[in-house]
Short mmCIF file of C-alpha atoms and ligand atoms in Angstrom, two decimals:
data_model
loop_
_atom_site.label_atom_id
_atom_site.label_comp_id
_atom_site.label_asym_id
_atom_site.label_seq_id
_atom_site.Cartn_x
_atom_site.Cartn_y
_atom_site.Cartn_z
CA MET A 1 103.04 87.74 99.30
CA ILE A 2 104.98 90.49 97.40
CA ASN A 3 108.43 89.16 96.76
CA GLU A 4 111.44 89.94 94.28
CA THR A 5 109.56 87.74 91.46
CA THR A 6 106.12 89.83 92.12
CA ILE A 7 107.55 92.97 92.07
CA ARG A 8 110.02 91.86 88.71
CA GLU A 9 107.14 90.54 86.80
CA ILE A 10 105.08 94.15 87.65
CA ALA A 11 107.81 96.44 87.17
CA GLU A 12 108.58 94.53 83.51
CA LYS A 13 104.92 95.90 82.84
CA PHE A 14 106.00 99.51 82.35
CA LEU A 15 107.29 100.97 79.55
CA ILE A 16 111.23 101.51 80.32
CA ALA A 17 114.07 101.21 77.78
CA GLY A 18 115.98 98.75 80.29
CA THR A 19 115.47 95.43 82.48
CA PHE A 20 114.56 95.02 86.13
CA HIS A 21 117.73 95.19 88.37
CA SER A 22 116.48 95.46 92.05
CA TYR A 23 114.09 96.78 94.62
CA SER A 24 113.75 97.86 98.06
CA LEU A 25 110.37 98.99 100.27
CA ILE A 26 110.13 102.25 101.57
CA GLN A 27 108.33 102.54 105.13
CA THR A 28 106.54 105.52 104.73
CA GLY A 29 103.08 106.77 104.58
CA HIS A 30 99.80 104.86 106.26
CA ILE A 31 98.02 103.96 102.71
CA ASN A 32 99.84 102.51 99.84
CA ASN A 33 103.05 100.36 99.62
CA THR A 34 106.05 102.20 98.16
CA TYR A 35 108.96 100.58 96.55
CA ILE A 36 112.15 101.72 94.96
CA VAL A 37 112.80 99.75 91.66
CA GLU A 38 115.90 99.99 90.10
CA TYR A 39 116.42 99.52 86.17
CA ASN A 40 119.47 98.74 84.19
CA ILE A 41 118.82 100.82 81.09
CA SER A 42 121.81 100.45 78.87
CA GLY A 43 124.31 99.70 81.66
CA LYS A 44 123.14 102.59 83.86
CA ILE A 45 121.06 101.79 86.99
CA VAL A 46 118.11 103.94 87.45
CA PRO A 47 115.46 103.99 90.04
CA TYR A 48 111.71 104.53 89.85
CA LEU A 49 109.02 104.80 92.32
CA LEU A 50 106.86 101.57 92.21
CA GLN A 51 103.44 101.90 94.64
CA ARG A 52 100.45 99.28 94.89
CA ILE A 53 97.33 101.89 95.66
CA ASN A 54 95.76 100.86 98.50
CA ARG A 55 92.45 99.66 96.77
CA GLU A 56 90.47 100.09 99.90
CA VAL A 57 90.72 103.65 100.31
CA PHE A 58 91.00 104.15 96.70
CA LYS A 59 88.02 102.34 94.98
CA ASN A 60 88.70 103.95 91.57
CA ALA A 61 92.11 103.50 90.21
CA ASP A 62 90.82 104.92 86.58
CA GLN A 63 89.80 108.23 87.91
CA LEU A 64 92.53 108.47 90.65
CA MET A 65 95.14 108.31 87.99
CA ALA A 66 93.66 110.23 85.81
CA ASN A 67 93.56 113.13 88.52
CA ILE A 68 97.12 112.42 89.11
CA SER A 69 98.18 112.19 85.33
CA SER A 70 96.27 115.53 84.31
CA VAL A 71 97.63 117.44 87.33
CA THR A 72 101.48 116.26 86.71
CA SER A 73 101.09 116.80 83.11
CA PHE A 74 99.72 120.63 83.86
CA LEU A 75 102.70 121.15 86.50
CA ARG A 76 105.33 119.85 84.34
CA ASP A 77 104.32 122.15 81.48
CA LYS A 78 104.36 124.94 83.79
CA ILE A 79 107.73 124.23 85.62
CA ILE A 80 109.28 123.81 82.14
CA VAL A 81 107.76 127.42 81.05
CA GLN A 82 109.04 128.72 84.25
CA GLY A 83 112.56 127.42 83.64
CA GLY A 84 112.51 124.90 86.56
CA ASP A 85 113.72 121.24 86.47
CA PRO A 86 110.22 119.00 85.50
CA ASP A 87 112.37 115.60 86.49
CA ARG A 88 113.13 116.82 89.88
CA GLU A 89 110.20 119.72 90.30
CA THR A 90 107.10 117.29 90.18
CA LEU A 91 105.92 113.60 89.80
CA PHE A 92 105.25 112.29 86.43
CA VAL A 93 103.61 109.21 85.37
CA LYS A 94 105.21 106.26 83.64
CA PRO A 95 102.96 104.56 81.11
CA THR A 96 102.56 100.68 80.92
CA TYR A 97 103.55 98.63 77.57
CA THR A 98 99.84 99.04 76.58
CA GLY A 99 99.63 102.88 77.51
CA GLU A 100 97.76 102.58 80.66
CA THR A 101 98.66 105.03 83.47
CA TYR A 102 98.86 102.01 85.73
CA TYR A 103 98.74 98.27 86.05
CA LYS A 104 96.58 95.98 87.47
CA ASP A 105 97.63 92.56 88.34
CA ALA A 106 96.01 89.43 88.48
CA SER A 107 94.07 89.96 92.11
CA GLY A 108 92.79 93.37 91.10
CA ASP A 109 95.23 95.47 92.84
CA ALA A 110 96.76 98.63 90.75
CA TRP A 111 100.38 99.61 90.61
CA ARG A 112 101.97 102.69 89.43
CA LEU A 113 105.61 103.97 88.54
CA TYR A 114 106.77 107.30 88.79
CA ASN A 115 110.19 108.93 88.46
CA TYR A 116 112.35 108.61 91.31
CA ILE A 117 113.67 112.09 92.61
CA ASP A 118 116.88 111.25 94.29
CA ASN A 119 119.41 113.29 96.60
CA ALA A 120 116.29 114.53 98.33
CA TYR A 121 114.35 113.36 101.90
CA SER A 122 110.98 113.66 102.80
CA PRO A 123 111.17 115.17 106.52
CA ASN A 124 108.98 113.88 109.51
CA SER A 125 109.71 116.92 111.90
CA ILE A 126 110.98 120.16 111.51
CA GLU A 127 114.52 121.34 112.31
CA ASN A 128 114.43 124.94 112.62
CA SER A 129 111.73 127.55 111.63
CA ASP A 130 113.54 128.60 108.39
CA MET A 131 112.56 124.64 107.03
CA PHE A 132 109.21 125.28 108.03
CA PHE A 133 109.00 128.65 106.38
CA SER A 134 110.28 127.02 103.11
CA ALA A 135 107.43 124.39 103.82
CA GLY A 136 104.52 127.16 103.48
CA LEU A 137 106.35 128.54 100.61
CA ALA A 138 106.14 125.08 98.88
CA PHE A 139 102.37 124.68 99.55
CA GLY A 140 101.76 127.82 98.83
CA ASN A 141 103.35 127.72 95.44
CA PHE A 142 101.35 124.54 94.85
CA GLN A 143 98.25 126.03 95.30
CA ASN A 144 99.06 128.90 93.23
CA MET A 145 100.43 126.61 90.29
CA LEU A 146 97.41 125.13 90.46
CA ALA A 147 95.11 128.12 90.65
CA ASP A 148 94.04 128.08 86.83
CA PHE A 149 94.00 124.26 86.44
CA PRO A 150 90.23 123.47 85.40
CA ALA A 151 89.02 121.74 88.67
CA ASP A 152 85.92 120.55 86.81
CA LYS A 153 88.22 117.95 85.30
CA LEU A 154 88.98 116.29 88.59
CA TYR A 155 87.34 113.39 90.07
CA GLU A 156 86.50 113.64 93.72
CA THR A 157 88.72 110.42 94.31
CA ILE A 158 87.28 110.46 98.25
CA PRO A 159 84.08 112.00 98.33
CA ASN A 160 83.73 114.30 101.70
CA PHE A 161 87.51 113.80 102.47
CA HIS A 162 87.58 116.63 104.53
CA ASN A 163 84.07 117.15 105.06
CA THR A 164 84.38 117.50 108.93
CA ALA A 165 80.61 117.33 109.57
CA LYS A 166 80.36 114.11 107.94
CA ARG A 167 83.41 113.14 109.66
CA TYR A 168 81.77 113.78 112.95
CA ALA A 169 78.69 111.70 111.84
CA ASN A 170 81.14 108.87 111.07
CA LEU A 171 82.48 108.74 114.41
CA CYS A 172 79.02 108.80 115.68
CA ALA A 173 78.18 106.02 113.83
CA SER A 174 81.18 104.10 114.71
CA VAL A 175 80.38 104.64 118.39
CA GLU A 176 76.61 103.44 118.43
CA LEU A 177 77.84 100.30 116.18
CA ASP A 178 80.99 99.82 118.38
CA ALA A 179 82.08 96.86 116.49
CA LYS A 180 85.01 96.00 118.52
CA LYS A 181 83.53 96.46 121.93
CA ARG A 182 86.33 99.35 122.69
CA ALA A 183 83.68 102.13 123.02
CA ASP A 184 83.60 102.03 126.92
CA SER A 185 87.40 102.06 126.86
CA VAL A 186 87.72 105.56 125.01
CA ARG A 187 84.77 107.26 126.73
CA ASP A 188 86.98 110.34 127.53
CA GLU A 189 87.92 111.06 123.74
CA ILE A 190 84.56 110.65 122.18
CA ALA A 191 83.26 113.04 125.19
CA PHE A 192 86.16 115.56 123.73
CA ALA A 193 84.57 115.14 120.41
CA VAL A 194 81.25 115.27 121.32
CA ASN A 195 81.77 118.88 123.09
CA ARG A 196 83.40 120.07 120.01
CA LYS A 197 80.60 119.17 117.78
CA ASP A 198 80.02 122.76 116.52
CA ASP A 199 83.30 123.14 115.21
CA ALA A 200 82.91 120.33 112.74
CA PHE A 201 80.07 122.54 110.67
CA VAL A 202 81.83 125.86 110.37
CA LEU A 203 83.80 125.32 107.42
CA VAL A 204 81.23 123.22 105.64
CA ASP A 205 78.59 126.05 106.54
CA LEU A 206 81.06 128.66 105.22
CA ILE A 207 81.30 126.75 101.50
CA GLU A 208 77.63 126.57 101.39
CA LYS A 209 77.17 130.19 101.68
CA GLY A 210 79.69 130.96 99.41
CA VAL A 211 82.46 132.58 101.57
CA LEU A 212 84.97 130.19 101.07
CA PRO A 213 85.88 129.25 97.43
CA LEU A 214 86.67 125.93 96.12
CA ARG A 215 89.93 125.15 94.69
CA VAL A 216 92.08 122.53 93.82
CA THR A 217 93.95 121.33 96.60
CA HIS A 218 96.30 118.82 97.78
CA ASN A 219 94.41 117.53 100.76
CA ASP A 220 97.39 115.78 102.67
CA THR A 221 99.85 118.29 103.26
CA LYS A 222 101.76 116.71 105.72
CA LEU A 223 105.43 117.62 106.19
CA ASN A 224 106.55 114.07 104.83
CA ASN A 225 104.72 115.19 101.54
CA ILE A 226 107.36 117.62 100.86
CA LEU A 227 110.60 116.37 99.06
CA PHE A 228 113.74 118.24 100.27
CA ASP A 229 116.75 118.68 98.26
CA LYS A 230 119.45 116.82 100.54
CA GLU A 231 121.88 119.51 99.72
CA SER A 232 120.27 122.89 99.72
CA ASN A 233 117.75 122.23 102.31
CA LYS A 234 115.02 123.64 99.98
CA PRO A 235 111.64 121.71 99.12
CA ILE A 236 112.04 120.66 95.53
CA CYS A 237 108.60 118.80 94.90
CA ILE A 238 105.11 118.18 96.26
CA VAL A 239 104.55 114.23 96.33
CA ASP A 240 101.70 112.09 97.10
CA LEU A 241 99.03 113.50 95.02
CA ASP A 242 96.42 110.66 95.76
CA THR A 243 94.10 113.38 97.12
CA VAL A 244 94.08 116.03 94.89
CA MET A 245 90.61 117.24 94.72
CA PRO A 246 88.60 120.64 94.87
CA GLY A 247 88.68 121.30 98.18
CA LEU A 248 89.39 124.36 100.46
CA SER A 249 93.08 126.37 100.77
CA LEU A 250 92.29 126.15 104.64
CA TYR A 251 92.35 122.29 104.61
CA ASP A 252 95.82 122.17 103.25
CA PHE A 253 97.05 125.16 105.56
CA GLY A 254 95.68 123.56 108.74
CA ASP A 255 96.71 120.34 107.69
CA SER A 256 100.58 121.60 107.34
CA ILE A 257 100.37 123.02 111.10
CA ARG A 258 98.64 120.15 112.64
CA PHE A 259 101.45 117.78 111.37
CA GLY A 260 104.12 120.17 110.98
CA ALA A 261 103.75 122.83 114.08
CA ASN A 262 103.17 120.07 116.70
CA ASN A 263 106.15 119.89 119.28
CA ALA A 264 105.67 115.84 119.37
CA ALA A 265 105.23 113.41 116.83
CA GLU A 266 101.54 112.62 115.74
CA ASP A 267 102.13 109.34 117.62
CA GLU A 268 103.73 110.29 120.90
CA LYS A 269 103.00 108.00 123.66
CA ASP A 270 103.64 111.16 126.08
CA VAL A 271 100.60 113.75 125.48
CA SER A 272 102.46 116.17 127.83
CA LYS A 273 104.96 116.46 124.85
CA VAL A 274 102.26 117.59 122.45
CA SER A 275 101.95 121.39 121.84
CA VAL A 276 101.73 123.97 119.08
CA ASN A 277 105.11 125.72 118.31
CA LEU A 278 104.01 129.34 117.50
CA GLU A 279 107.33 130.28 116.34
CA LEU A 280 106.43 127.23 113.60
CA TYR A 281 103.31 128.47 113.04
CA GLU A 282 104.09 131.93 112.01
CA ALA A 283 106.97 130.71 110.08
CA PHE A 284 104.87 128.45 107.61
CA THR A 285 101.95 131.04 107.75
CA ARG A 286 104.65 133.61 106.47
CA GLY A 287 106.20 130.86 103.88
CA TYR A 288 102.38 130.39 102.84
CA LEU A 289 101.04 133.84 102.47
CA THR A 290 104.30 135.02 100.67
CA SER A 291 103.56 132.45 97.63
CA ALA A 292 99.69 132.63 97.97
CA GLY A 293 98.58 135.36 99.87
CA ASP A 294 97.55 137.55 96.81
CA SER A 295 95.17 135.01 95.65
CA LEU A 296 93.38 134.12 98.67
CA LYS A 297 90.21 136.02 100.07
CA ALA A 298 90.73 137.81 103.57
CA GLU A 299 88.47 135.11 104.75
CA GLU A 300 90.95 132.45 103.88
CA VAL A 301 93.48 134.11 106.14
CA ALA A 302 91.03 134.96 108.98
CA TYR A 303 90.20 131.25 109.41
CA MET A 304 93.93 130.03 109.49
CA PRO A 305 94.03 129.47 113.33
CA PHE A 306 90.37 127.90 113.22
CA ALA A 307 91.53 125.54 110.02
CA SER A 308 94.51 124.20 111.95
CA LYS A 309 92.33 123.40 115.14
CA LEU A 310 89.52 122.00 112.80
CA MET A 311 92.15 119.82 110.80
CA THR A 312 93.76 118.60 113.91
CA PHE A 313 90.18 117.63 115.44
CA GLU A 314 89.28 115.95 112.39
CA CYS A 315 92.22 114.01 112.09
CA GLY A 316 92.01 112.67 115.65
CA MET A 317 88.08 111.74 115.00
CA ARG A 318 89.56 109.70 111.90
CA PHE A 319 91.83 107.98 114.13
CA LEU A 320 89.13 107.14 116.72
CA THR A 321 86.66 106.30 114.36
CA ASP A 322 89.14 103.73 112.73
CA TYR A 323 90.13 102.43 116.49
CA LEU A 324 86.33 102.01 116.94
CA ASP A 325 86.18 100.07 113.77
CA GLY A 326 89.09 97.93 114.36
CA ASP A 327 91.70 99.60 112.65
CA VAL A 328 90.73 99.06 109.04
CA TYR A 329 91.64 102.17 107.07
CA PHE A 330 95.21 103.36 108.91
CA GLY A 331 98.06 101.04 108.81
CA ILE A 332 99.32 100.22 112.42
CA LYS A 333 102.42 99.19 114.11
CA TYR A 334 100.93 98.17 117.43
CA GLU A 335 97.74 97.15 118.76
CA ASP A 336 96.48 100.57 120.11
CA HIS A 337 98.37 102.63 117.74
CA ASN A 338 95.50 104.43 116.39
CA LEU A 339 94.24 105.46 119.63
CA VAL A 340 97.69 106.73 120.67
CA ARG A 341 97.55 108.97 117.36
CA CYS A 342 93.85 110.13 118.26
CA ARG A 343 95.34 111.47 121.56
CA THR A 344 97.92 113.46 120.07
CA GLN A 345 95.72 115.03 117.95
CA PHE A 346 92.96 115.68 120.65
CA ALA A 347 96.01 117.14 122.87
CA LEU A 348 96.86 119.41 119.93
CA VAL A 349 93.45 120.65 119.81
CA ALA A 350 93.25 121.69 123.46
CA ASP A 351 96.53 123.30 123.37
CA ILE A 352 95.56 125.41 119.93
CA GLU A 353 92.21 126.25 121.93
CA LYS A 354 94.82 127.64 124.56
CA HIS A 355 96.89 129.59 121.94
CA TYR A 356 93.86 130.92 119.79
CA ASP A 357 94.52 134.40 120.37
CA ALA A 358 97.91 134.78 119.84
CA MET A 359 98.13 132.53 116.63
CA LEU A 360 95.33 135.23 115.14
CA GLU A 361 97.52 137.90 116.32
CA ILE A 362 100.29 136.19 114.32
CA THR A 363 98.09 135.63 110.93
CA ARG A 364 97.14 139.36 111.09
CA LYS A 365 100.15 140.65 111.33
CA ALA A 366 101.71 138.64 108.71
CA TYR A 367 98.86 139.07 106.39
CA PHE A 368 99.48 142.76 106.80
CA ASP A 369 103.26 142.80 106.82
CA ILE A 370 103.03 140.39 103.52
CA CYS A 371 100.04 141.06 101.44
CA GLY A 372 99.56 144.73 102.88
CA LYS A 373 95.77 143.52 103.92
CA THR A 374 94.29 142.64 107.03
CA PHE A 375 90.87 140.83 108.04
C1 GN1 B 1 97.42 109.47 105.66
O1 GN1 B 1 99.04 108.25 103.68
P1 GN1 B 1 99.64 109.35 104.44
O2 GN1 B 1 100.16 109.11 105.80
O3 GN1 B 1 100.04 110.51 103.40
C2 GN1 B 1 95.86 110.04 105.05
C3 GN1 B 1 95.80 111.54 105.47
C4 GN1 B 1 95.78 111.49 107.19
C5 GN1 B 1 97.34 110.79 107.45
C6 GN1 B 1 97.41 110.82 108.85
C7 GN1 B 1 94.23 108.92 101.86
O4 GN1 B 1 98.40 110.14 104.98
O5 GN1 B 1 94.17 111.89 105.13
O6 GN1 B 1 95.82 113.14 107.73
O7 GN1 B 1 97.51 109.73 107.04
N1 GN1 B 1 95.69 109.92 103.87
C8 GN1 B 1 94.62 109.28 103.44
O8 GN1 B 1 99.01 110.98 109.30
O9 GN1 B 1 93.12 108.92 103.89
MG1 MG B 2 101.87 110.78 102.51
#
């Protein structure tokens, strides 16, 4: 049971020149537990972000935190050189009194402390296309800033994270095992996935053939992993760096569209509300190409509509797999939550398929307008 005493004890392990003042829980994300912890530093109340890392998902806290601290130090240095504000434009890791990047409690849980970026919000939906254009700029910029980061220094913290062929195989294994006897109730969803088996192999094959290059990517580019400034409504910082690993730029692009260009929430129960918003697709594509377009290969642009579909399909498969496994991975708020999430994802896949040619045309035109290139 996590209560004030626990949080206080943990907060006091970190090298902060002040005393614990108060804490509050933030309900966000499906994976870690997040708290705002306030310290009294010479009479001033200063907030920090405390997180308990989900040890089922991230088995190796040393490697995870090594990735995050090297990437954030790299970003911090670049932001300083570029004249930005390093305290607001990147997370940074506050060490413990013993000089570690995280604190391991008596039960073996790992806790980390970050700077807290205030006057900011992480949106769960898009207000207008300018905002999604900015989101595209922000993720494209993140890709660009890390373009010369030595990728071989990063651990693959969750192996095969976006390996869609593997995700498909995992789904089949869970259907076979049927641990919770739920497979019969989701035959339509299983059939939907089986009918799209070939899609799961497309990008994996292109990596093997050397067509698509591995880059340092974020791998979880949900809109709510961007902090926007409350006053200017401009993106200031990319957060949730747990899955920063070698990956494809298309994973980041596709996952952004999956979440941000859906006309409905990820867990909307009425799937008739789910559809791809082409205006938003165009806005994000233009933002992303503006900051990252010149450093991308033409193939990485050509597959943007496909990746939007594939990342949505992957996420749907993951929710379905977890539903079949008995909801062991994603946090759920009610019994069928993962199934509801799976259905929205599959509905979005179907809608992207309907609008595929239009998305391709939008991408082609944006690439030409912004980079003067074509595919
Ligand atoms: C998880 O924790 P959160 O909500 O940012 C998941 C992503 C999924 C997402 C679906 C480490 O992200 O891969 O796309 O849920 N993160 C991990 O909402 O599995
Ligand atoms: Mg997140």
